[in-house]
PDB file of C-alpha atoms (C1' of nucleotides) in Angstrom:
ATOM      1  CA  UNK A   1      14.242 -38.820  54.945  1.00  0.00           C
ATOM      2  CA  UNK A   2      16.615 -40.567  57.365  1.00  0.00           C
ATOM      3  CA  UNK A   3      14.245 -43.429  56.871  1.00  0.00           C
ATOM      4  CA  UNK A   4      12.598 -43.789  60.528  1.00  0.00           C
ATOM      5  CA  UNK A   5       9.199 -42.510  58.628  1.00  0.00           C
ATOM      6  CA  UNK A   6       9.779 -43.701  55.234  1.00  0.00           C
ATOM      7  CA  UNK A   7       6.631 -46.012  55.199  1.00  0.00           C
ATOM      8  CA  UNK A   8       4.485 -42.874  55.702  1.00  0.00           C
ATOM      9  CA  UNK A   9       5.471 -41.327  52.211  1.00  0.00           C
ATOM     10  CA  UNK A  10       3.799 -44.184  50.675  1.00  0.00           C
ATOM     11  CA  UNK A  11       0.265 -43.684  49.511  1.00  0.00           C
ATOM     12  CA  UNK A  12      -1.314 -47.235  51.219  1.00  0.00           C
ATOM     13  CA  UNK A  13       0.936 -47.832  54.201  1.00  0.00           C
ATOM     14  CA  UNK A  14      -2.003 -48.026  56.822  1.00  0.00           C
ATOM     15  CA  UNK A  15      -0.429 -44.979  58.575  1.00  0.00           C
ATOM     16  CA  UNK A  16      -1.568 -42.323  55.474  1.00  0.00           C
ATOM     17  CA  UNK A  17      -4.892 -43.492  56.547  1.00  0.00           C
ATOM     18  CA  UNK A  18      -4.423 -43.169  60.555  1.00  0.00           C
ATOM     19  CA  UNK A  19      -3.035 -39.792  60.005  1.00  0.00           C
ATOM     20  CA  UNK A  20      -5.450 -38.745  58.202  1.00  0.00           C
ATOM     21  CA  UNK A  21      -8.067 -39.403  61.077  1.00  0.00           C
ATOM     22  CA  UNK A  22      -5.791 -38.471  63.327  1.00  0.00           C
ATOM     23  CA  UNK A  23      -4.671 -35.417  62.014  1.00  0.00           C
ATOM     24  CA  UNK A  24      -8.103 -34.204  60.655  1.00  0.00           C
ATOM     25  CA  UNK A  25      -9.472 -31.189  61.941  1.00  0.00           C
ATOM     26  CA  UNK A  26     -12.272 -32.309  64.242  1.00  0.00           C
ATOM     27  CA  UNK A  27     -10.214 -35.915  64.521  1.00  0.00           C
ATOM     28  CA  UNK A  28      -7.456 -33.876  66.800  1.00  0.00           C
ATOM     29  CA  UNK A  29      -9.977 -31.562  68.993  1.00  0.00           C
ATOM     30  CA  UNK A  30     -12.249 -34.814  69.950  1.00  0.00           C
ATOM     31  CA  UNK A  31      -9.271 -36.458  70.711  1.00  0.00           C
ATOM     32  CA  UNK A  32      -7.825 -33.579  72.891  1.00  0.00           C
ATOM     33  CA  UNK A  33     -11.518 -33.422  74.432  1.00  0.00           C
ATOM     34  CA  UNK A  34     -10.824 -36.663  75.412  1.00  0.00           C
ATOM     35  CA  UNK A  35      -8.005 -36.606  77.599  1.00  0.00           C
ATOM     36  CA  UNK A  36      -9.416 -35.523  80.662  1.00  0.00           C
ATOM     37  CA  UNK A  37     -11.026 -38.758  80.306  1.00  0.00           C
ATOM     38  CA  UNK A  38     -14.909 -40.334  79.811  1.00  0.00           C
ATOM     39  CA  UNK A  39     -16.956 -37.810  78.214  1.00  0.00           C
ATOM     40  CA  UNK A  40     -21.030 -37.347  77.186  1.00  0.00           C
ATOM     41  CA  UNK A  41     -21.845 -36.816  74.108  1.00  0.00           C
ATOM     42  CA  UNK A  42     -23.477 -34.047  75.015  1.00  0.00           C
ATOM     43  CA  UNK A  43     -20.605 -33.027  76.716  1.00  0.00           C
ATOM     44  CA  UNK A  44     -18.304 -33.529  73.494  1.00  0.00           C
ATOM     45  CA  UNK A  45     -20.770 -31.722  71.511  1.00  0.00           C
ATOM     46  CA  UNK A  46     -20.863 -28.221  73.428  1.00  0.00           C
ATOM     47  CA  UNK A  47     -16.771 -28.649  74.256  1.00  0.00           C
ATOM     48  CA  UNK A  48     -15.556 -28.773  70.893  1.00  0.00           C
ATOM     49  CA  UNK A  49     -17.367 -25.616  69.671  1.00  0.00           C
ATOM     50  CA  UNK A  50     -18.353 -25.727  66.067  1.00  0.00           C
ATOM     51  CA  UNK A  51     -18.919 -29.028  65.519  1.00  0.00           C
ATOM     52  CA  UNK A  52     -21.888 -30.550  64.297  1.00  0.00           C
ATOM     53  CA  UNK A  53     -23.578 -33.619  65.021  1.00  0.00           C
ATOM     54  CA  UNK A  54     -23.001 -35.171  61.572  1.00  0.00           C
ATOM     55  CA  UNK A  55     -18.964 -34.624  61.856  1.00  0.00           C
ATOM     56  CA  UNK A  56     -19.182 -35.387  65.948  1.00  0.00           C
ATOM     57  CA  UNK A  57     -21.045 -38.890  65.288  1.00  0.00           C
ATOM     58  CA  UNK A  58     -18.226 -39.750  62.081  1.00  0.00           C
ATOM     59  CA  UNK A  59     -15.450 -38.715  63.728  1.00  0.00           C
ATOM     60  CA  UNK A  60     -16.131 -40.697  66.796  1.00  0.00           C
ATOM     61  CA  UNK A  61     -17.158 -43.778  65.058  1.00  0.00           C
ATOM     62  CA  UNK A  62     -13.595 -43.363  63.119  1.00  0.00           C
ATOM     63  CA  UNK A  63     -11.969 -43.183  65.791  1.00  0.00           C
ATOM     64  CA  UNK A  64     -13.577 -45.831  67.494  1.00  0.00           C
ATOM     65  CA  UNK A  65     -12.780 -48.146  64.252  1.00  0.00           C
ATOM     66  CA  UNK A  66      -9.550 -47.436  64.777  1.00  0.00           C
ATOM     67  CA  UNK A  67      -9.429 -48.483  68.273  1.00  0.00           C
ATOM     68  CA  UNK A  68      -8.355 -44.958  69.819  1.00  0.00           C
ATOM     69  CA  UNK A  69     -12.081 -44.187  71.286  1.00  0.00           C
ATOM     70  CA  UNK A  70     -13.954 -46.624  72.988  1.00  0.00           C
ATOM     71  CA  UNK A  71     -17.836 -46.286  73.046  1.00  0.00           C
ATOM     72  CA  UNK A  72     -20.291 -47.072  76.065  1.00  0.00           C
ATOM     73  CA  UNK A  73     -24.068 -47.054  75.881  1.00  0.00           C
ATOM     74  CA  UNK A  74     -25.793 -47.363  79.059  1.00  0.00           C
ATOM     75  CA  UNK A  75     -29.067 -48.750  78.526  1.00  0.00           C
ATOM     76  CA  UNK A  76     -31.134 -46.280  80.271  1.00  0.00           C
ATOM     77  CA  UNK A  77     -33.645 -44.188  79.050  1.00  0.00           C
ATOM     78  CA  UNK A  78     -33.087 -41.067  78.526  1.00  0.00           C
ATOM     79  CA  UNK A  79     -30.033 -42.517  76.726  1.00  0.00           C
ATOM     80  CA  UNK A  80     -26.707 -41.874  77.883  1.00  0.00           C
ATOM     81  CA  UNK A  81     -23.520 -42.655  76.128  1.00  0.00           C
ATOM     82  CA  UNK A  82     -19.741 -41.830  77.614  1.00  0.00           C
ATOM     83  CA  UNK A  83     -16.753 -41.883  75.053  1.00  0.00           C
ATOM     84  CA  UNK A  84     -13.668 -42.222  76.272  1.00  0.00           C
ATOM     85  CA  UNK A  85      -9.583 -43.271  74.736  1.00  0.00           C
ATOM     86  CA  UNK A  86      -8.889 -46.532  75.037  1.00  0.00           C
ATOM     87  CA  UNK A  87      -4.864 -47.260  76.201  1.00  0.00           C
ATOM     88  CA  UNK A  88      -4.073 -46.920  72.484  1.00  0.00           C
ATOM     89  CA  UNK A  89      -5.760 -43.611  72.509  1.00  0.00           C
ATOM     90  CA  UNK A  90      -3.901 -42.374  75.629  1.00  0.00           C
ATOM     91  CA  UNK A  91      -0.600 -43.422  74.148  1.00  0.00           C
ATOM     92  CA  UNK A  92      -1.303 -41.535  70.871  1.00  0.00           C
ATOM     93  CA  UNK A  93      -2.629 -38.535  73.170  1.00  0.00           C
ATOM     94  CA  UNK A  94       0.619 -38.683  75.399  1.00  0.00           C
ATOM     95  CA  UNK A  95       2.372 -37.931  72.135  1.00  0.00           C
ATOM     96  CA  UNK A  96      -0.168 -35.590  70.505  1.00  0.00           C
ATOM     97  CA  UNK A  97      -0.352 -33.252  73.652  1.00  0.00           C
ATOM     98  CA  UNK A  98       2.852 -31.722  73.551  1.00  0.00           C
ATOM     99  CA  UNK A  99       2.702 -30.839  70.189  1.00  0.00           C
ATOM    100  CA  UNK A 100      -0.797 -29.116  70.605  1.00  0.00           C
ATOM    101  CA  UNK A 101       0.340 -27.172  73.569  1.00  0.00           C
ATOM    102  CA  UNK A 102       3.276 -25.745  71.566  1.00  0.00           C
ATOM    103  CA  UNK A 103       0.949 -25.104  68.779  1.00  0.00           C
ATOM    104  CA  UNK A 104      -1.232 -23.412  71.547  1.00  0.00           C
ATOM    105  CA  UNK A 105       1.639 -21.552  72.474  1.00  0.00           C
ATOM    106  CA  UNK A 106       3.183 -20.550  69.057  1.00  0.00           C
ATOM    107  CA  UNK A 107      -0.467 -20.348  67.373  1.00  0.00           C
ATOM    108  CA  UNK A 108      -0.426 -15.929  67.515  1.00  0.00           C
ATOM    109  CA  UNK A 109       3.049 -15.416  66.832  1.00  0.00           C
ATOM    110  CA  UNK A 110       2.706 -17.388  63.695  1.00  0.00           C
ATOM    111  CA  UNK A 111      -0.562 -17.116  61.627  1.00  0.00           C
ATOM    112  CA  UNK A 112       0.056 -14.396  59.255  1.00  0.00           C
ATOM    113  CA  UNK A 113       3.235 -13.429  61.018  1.00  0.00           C
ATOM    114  CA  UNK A 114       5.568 -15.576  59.323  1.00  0.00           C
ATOM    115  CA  UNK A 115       8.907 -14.667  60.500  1.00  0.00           C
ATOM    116  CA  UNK A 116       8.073 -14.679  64.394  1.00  0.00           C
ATOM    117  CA  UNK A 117      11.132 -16.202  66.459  1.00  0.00           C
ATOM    118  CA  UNK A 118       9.702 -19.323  68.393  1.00  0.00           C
ATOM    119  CA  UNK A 119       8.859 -18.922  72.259  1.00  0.00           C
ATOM    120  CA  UNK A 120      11.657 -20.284  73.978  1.00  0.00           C
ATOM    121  CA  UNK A 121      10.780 -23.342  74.066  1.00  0.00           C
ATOM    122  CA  UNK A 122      12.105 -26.897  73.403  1.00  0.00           C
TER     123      UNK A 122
ATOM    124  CA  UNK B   1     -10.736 -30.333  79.267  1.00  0.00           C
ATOM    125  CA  UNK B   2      -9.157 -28.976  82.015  1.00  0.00           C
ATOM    126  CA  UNK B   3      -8.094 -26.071  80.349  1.00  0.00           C
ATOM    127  CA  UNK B   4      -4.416 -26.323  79.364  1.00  0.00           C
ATOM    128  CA  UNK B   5      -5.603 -26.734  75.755  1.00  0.00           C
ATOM    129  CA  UNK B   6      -8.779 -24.519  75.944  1.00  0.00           C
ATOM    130  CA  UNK B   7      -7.823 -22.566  73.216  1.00  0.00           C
ATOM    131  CA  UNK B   8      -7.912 -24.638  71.051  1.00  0.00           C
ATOM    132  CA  UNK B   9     -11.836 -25.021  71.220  1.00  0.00           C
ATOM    133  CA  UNK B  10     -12.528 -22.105  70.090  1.00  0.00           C
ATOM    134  CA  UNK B  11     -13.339 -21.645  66.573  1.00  0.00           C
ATOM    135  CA  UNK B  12     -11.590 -18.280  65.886  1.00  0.00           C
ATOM    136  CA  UNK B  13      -8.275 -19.259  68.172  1.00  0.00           C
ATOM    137  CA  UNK B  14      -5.541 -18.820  65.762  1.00  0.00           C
ATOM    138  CA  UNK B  15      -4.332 -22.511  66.950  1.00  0.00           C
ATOM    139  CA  UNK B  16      -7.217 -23.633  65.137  1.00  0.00           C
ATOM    140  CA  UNK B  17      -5.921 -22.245  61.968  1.00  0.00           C
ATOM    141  CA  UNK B  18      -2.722 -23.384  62.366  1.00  0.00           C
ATOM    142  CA  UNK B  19      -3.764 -26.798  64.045  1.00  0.00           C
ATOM    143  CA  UNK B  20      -5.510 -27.082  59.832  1.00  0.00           C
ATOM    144  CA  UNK B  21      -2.169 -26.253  58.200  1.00  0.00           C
ATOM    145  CA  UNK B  22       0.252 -28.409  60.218  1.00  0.00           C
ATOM    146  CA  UNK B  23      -2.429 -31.452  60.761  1.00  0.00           C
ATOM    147  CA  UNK B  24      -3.503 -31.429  57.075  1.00  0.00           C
ATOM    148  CA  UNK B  25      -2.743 -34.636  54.899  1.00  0.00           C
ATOM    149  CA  UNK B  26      -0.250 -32.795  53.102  1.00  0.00           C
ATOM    150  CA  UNK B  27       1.079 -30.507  55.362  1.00  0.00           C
ATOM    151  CA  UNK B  28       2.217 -33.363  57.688  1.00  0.00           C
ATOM    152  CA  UNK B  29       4.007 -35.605  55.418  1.00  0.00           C
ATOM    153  CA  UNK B  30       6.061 -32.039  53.833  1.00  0.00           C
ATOM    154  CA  UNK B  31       7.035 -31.177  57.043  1.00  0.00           C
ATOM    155  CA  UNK B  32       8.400 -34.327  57.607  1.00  0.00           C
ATOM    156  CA  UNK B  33      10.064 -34.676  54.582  1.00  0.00           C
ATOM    157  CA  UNK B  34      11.844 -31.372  55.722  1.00  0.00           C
ATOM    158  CA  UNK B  35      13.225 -32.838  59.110  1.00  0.00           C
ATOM    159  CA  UNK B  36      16.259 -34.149  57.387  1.00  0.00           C
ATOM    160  CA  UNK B  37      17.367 -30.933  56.338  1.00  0.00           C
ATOM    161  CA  UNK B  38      17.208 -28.634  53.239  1.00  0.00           C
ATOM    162  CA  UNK B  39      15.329 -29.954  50.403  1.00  0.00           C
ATOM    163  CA  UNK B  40      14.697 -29.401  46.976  1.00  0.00           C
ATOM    164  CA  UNK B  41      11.457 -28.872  44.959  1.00  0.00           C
ATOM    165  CA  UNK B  42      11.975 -32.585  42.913  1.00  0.00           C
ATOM    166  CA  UNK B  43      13.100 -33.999  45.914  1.00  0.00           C
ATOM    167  CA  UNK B  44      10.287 -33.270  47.780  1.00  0.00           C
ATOM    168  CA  UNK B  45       8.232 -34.157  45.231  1.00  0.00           C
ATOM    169  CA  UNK B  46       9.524 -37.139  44.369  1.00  0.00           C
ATOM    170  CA  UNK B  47      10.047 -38.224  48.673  1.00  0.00           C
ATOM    171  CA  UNK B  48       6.424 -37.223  49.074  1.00  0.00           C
ATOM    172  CA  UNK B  49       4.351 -40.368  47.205  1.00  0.00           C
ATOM    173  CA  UNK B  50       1.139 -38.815  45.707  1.00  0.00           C
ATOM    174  CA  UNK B  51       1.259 -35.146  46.514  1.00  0.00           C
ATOM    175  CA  UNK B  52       0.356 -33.626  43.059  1.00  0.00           C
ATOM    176  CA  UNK B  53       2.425 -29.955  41.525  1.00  0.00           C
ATOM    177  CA  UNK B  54      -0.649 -28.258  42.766  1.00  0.00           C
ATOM    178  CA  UNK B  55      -0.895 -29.491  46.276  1.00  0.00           C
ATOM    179  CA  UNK B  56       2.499 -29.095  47.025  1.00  0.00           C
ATOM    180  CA  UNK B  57       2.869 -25.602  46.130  1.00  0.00           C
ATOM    181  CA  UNK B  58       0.107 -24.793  47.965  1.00  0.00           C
ATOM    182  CA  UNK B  59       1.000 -26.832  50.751  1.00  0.00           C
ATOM    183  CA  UNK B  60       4.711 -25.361  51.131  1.00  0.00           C
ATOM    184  CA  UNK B  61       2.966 -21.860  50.407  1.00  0.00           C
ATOM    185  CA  UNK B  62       0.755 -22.534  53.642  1.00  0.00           C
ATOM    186  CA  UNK B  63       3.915 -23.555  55.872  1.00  0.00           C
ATOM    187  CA  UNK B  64       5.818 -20.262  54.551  1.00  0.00           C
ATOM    188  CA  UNK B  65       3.257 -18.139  55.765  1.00  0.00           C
ATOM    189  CA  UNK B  66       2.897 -19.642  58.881  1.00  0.00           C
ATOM    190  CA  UNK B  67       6.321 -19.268  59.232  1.00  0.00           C
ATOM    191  CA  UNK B  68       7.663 -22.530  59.388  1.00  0.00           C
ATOM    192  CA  UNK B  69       9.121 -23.396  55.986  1.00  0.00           C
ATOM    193  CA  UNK B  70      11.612 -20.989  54.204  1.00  0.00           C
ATOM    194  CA  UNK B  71      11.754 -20.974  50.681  1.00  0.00           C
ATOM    195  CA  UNK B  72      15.479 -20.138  49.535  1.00  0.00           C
ATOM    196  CA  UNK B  73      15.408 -19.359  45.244  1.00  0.00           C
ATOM    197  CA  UNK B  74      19.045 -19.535  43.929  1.00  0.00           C
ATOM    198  CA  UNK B  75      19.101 -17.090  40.483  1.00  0.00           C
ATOM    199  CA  UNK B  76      20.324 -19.908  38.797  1.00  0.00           C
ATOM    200  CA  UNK B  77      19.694 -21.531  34.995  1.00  0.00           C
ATOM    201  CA  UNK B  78      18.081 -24.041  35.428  1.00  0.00           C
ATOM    202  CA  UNK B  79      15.813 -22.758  38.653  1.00  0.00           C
ATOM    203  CA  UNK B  80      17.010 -24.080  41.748  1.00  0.00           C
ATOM    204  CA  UNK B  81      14.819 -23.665  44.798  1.00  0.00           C
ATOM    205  CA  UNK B  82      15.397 -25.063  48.582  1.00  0.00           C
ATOM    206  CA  UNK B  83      12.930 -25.376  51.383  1.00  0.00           C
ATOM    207  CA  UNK B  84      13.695 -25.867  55.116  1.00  0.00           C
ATOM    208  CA  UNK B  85      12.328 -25.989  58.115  1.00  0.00           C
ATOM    209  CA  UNK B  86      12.531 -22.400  60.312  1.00  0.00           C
ATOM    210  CA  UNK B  87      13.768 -22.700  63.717  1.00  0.00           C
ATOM    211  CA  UNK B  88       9.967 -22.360  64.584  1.00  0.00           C
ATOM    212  CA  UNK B  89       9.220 -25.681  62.465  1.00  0.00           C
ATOM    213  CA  UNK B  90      11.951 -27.465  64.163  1.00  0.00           C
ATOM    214  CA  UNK B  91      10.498 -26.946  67.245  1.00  0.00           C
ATOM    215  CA  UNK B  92       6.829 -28.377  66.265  1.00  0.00           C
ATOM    216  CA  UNK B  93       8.765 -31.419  64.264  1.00  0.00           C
ATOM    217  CA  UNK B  94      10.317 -32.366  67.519  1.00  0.00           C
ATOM    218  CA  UNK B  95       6.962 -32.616  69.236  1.00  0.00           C
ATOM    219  CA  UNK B  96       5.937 -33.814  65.897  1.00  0.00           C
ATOM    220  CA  UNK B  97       8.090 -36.778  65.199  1.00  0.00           C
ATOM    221  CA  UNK B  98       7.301 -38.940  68.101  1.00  0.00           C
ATOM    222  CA  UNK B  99       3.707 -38.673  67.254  1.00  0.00           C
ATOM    223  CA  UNK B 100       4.033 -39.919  63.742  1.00  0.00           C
ATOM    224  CA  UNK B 101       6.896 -42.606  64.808  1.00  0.00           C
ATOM    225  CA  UNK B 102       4.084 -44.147  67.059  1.00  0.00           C
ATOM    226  CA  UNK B 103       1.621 -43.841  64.641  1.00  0.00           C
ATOM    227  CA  UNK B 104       3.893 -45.671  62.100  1.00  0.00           C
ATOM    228  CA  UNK B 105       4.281 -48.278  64.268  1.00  0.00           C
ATOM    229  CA  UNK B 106       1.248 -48.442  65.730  1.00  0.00           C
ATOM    230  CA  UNK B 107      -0.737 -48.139  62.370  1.00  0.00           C
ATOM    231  CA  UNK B 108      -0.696 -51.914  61.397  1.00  0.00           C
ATOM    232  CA  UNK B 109      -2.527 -52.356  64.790  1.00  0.00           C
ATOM    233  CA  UNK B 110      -5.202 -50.002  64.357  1.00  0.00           C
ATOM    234  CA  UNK B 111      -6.267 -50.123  60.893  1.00  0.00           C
ATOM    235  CA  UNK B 112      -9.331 -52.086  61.196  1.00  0.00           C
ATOM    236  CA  UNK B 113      -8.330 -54.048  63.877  1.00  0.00           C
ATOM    237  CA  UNK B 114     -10.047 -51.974  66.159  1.00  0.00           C
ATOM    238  CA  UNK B 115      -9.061 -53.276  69.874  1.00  0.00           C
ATOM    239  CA  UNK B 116      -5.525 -54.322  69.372  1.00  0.00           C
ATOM    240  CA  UNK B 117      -3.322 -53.545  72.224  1.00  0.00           C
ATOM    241  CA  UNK B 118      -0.366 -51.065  71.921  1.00  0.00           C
ATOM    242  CA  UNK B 119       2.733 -52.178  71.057  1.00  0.00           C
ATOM    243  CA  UNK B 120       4.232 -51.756  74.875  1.00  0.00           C
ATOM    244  CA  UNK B 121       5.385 -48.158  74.726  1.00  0.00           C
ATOM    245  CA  UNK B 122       5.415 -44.924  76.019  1.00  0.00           C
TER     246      UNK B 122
ATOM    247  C1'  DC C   1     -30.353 -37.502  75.008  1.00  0.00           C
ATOM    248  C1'  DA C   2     -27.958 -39.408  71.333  1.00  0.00           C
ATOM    249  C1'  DG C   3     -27.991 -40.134  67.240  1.00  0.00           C
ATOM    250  C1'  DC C   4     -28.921 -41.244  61.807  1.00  0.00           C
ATOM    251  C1'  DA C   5     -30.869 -39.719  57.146  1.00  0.00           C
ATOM    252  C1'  DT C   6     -31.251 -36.380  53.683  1.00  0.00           C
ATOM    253  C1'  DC C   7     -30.182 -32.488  50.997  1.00  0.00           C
ATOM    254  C1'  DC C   8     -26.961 -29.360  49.375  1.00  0.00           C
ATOM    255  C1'  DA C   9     -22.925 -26.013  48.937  1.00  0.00           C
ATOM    256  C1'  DT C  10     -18.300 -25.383  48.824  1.00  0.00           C
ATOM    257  C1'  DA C  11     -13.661 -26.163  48.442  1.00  0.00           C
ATOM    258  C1'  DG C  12     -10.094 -29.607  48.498  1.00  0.00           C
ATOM    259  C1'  DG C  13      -7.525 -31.601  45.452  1.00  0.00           C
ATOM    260  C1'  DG C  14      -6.420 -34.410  40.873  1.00  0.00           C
ATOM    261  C1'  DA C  15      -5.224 -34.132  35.783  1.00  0.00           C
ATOM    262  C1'  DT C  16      -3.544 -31.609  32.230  1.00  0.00           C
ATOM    263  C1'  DA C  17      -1.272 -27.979  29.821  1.00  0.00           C
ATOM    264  C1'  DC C  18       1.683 -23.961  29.699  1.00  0.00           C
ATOM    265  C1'  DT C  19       5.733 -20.651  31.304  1.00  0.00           C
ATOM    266  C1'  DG C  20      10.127 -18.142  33.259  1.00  0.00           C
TER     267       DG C  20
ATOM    268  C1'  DC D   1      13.779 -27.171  37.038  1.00  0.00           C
ATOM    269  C1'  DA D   2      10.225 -25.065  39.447  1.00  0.00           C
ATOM    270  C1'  DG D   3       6.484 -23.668  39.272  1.00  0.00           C
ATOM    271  C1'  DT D   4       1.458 -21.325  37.622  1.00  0.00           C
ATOM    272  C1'  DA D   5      -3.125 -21.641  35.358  1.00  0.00           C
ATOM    273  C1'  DT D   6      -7.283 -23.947  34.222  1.00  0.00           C
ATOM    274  C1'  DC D   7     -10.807 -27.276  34.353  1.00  0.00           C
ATOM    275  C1'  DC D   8     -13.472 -30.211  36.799  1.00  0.00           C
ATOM    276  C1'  DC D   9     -15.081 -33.594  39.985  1.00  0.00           C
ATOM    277  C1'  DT D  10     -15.766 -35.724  44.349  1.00  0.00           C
ATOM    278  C1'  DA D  11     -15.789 -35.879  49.159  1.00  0.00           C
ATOM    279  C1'  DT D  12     -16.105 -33.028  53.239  1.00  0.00           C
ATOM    280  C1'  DG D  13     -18.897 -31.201  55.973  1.00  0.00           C
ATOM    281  C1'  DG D  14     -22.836 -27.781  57.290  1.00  0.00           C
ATOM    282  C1'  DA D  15     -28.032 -27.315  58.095  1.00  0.00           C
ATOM    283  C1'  DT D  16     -32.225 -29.356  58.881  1.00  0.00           C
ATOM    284  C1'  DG D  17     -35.484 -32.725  60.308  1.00  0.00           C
ATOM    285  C1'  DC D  18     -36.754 -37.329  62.257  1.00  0.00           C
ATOM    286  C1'  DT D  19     -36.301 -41.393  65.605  1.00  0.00           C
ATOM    287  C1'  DG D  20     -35.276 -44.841  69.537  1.00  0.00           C
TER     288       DG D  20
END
DNA sequence: CAGCATCCATAGGGATACTG
DNA sequence: CAGTATCCCTATGGATGCTG
C-alpha cells in the first residue's frame, strides 16, 4: 500500500466496520435501491428480490446508525414509512454507482470465466 | 430503481455473485492491498491486519476465479508466489478506490455518530 | 403496512497442526 | 515460504408467526 488506505488494514479503524455494512450483501442492493430516492418499505421489500424482512429491517436500521439512510414514519394508520439516503448516503452512492455498473457490466464475462478481457471500459 | 442497475436485483444475476466476492470483508481489503502492484503471499498477509491463512487463500482463490487476481508460482526453493491484479481488477479498483478513500475519511463521521455532515466533497 | 420476536440451519471464518 | 487440512464455534440470515 501507497498508504492513502492504510488505516483500513487495521482491524478497529472505524472504516473495517463501515465497510463491512457497506459492502455487505443486502447493505449494497438497499443502498442502490435507494438512489432513485425516498422509498416504502414495501417498496424496498419487493425491489430487492430475496430479501427478507428480518435482513431488510437490520440492514436499514444499520444503515440508518450510520447516518447513510434516514428513516420517516408518518403517523397514519395504515402505517407508512419512506427510507431514503441522507447527503452522506448520496455521496457514498455517487461513489458506489460506478463501480456497480461496471460490475453490472463485467458480472457474465467474469463468474466462472476467469480469464475474460474487460469490456472496454475505463 | 430506474433500471440502470436492475440486474443487480435479481437473485440469480451473475452481478450478484460477483457483487459477494468483490464486496466481501476480505475480498475488499485483498484487492486493495493489490492496487500497488504485485504482491507476495507474506506480504499480503502481513499488509492485510487480521485476515487468517485460511481466509486468505480462499479469498485470493475467489478473486482468481473471477478473474481478477492472477496467481504467478515461481519453481523456486523456498516457494515464491505473486498475486496481481488482472487488467479486469484494475478496472473495478479504479471505481473501487474512490469509494473506500471516502469511506476512510468519512468513517470517523459515521460510526455512531449517526447525522454528521459529510466532510464537503464530491 | 411495517415491523419485531423466536426458532433454527448453515456456512463463514478462527485456531491449530501438518506438508511440499 | 506458501500453503492445505481439520476441528469447531459463532454469527448470519432464512422461515414463521405475532403486533401496533
Amino acid at each position: 500500500m501507497r498508504a492513502e488506505s492504510a488505516g483500513a488494514f487495521e482491524p478497529n479503524c472505524p472504516s473495517r466496520t463501515v465497510l463491512d455494512h457497506v459492502m455487505s450483501k443486502w447493505g449494497v442492493l438497499v443502498l442502490v435501491a435507494l438512489t432513485d430516492g425516498t422509498a416504502r418499505w414495501g417498496a424496498l421489500r419487493r425491489n430487492v428480490e430475496g430479501i427478507s424482512d428480518k435482513m431488510l429491517a437490520s440492514t436499514l436500521r444499520t444503515l440508518e446508525a450510520d447516518g447513510l439512510v434516514e428513516r420517516t414514519a408518518y403517523p397514519e394508520v395504515p402505517p407508512r414509512v419512506e427510507y431514503a439516503l441522507t447527503p452522506m448516503g448520496e455521496q457514498l452512492m455517487e461513489r458506489m454507482m460506478p463501480l456497480m455498473q461496471w460490475v453490472l457490466a463485467n458480472a457474465d464475462a467474469m463468474v466462472g470465466a476467469g480469464r475474460a478481457q474487460p469490456a472496454s471500459a475505463s
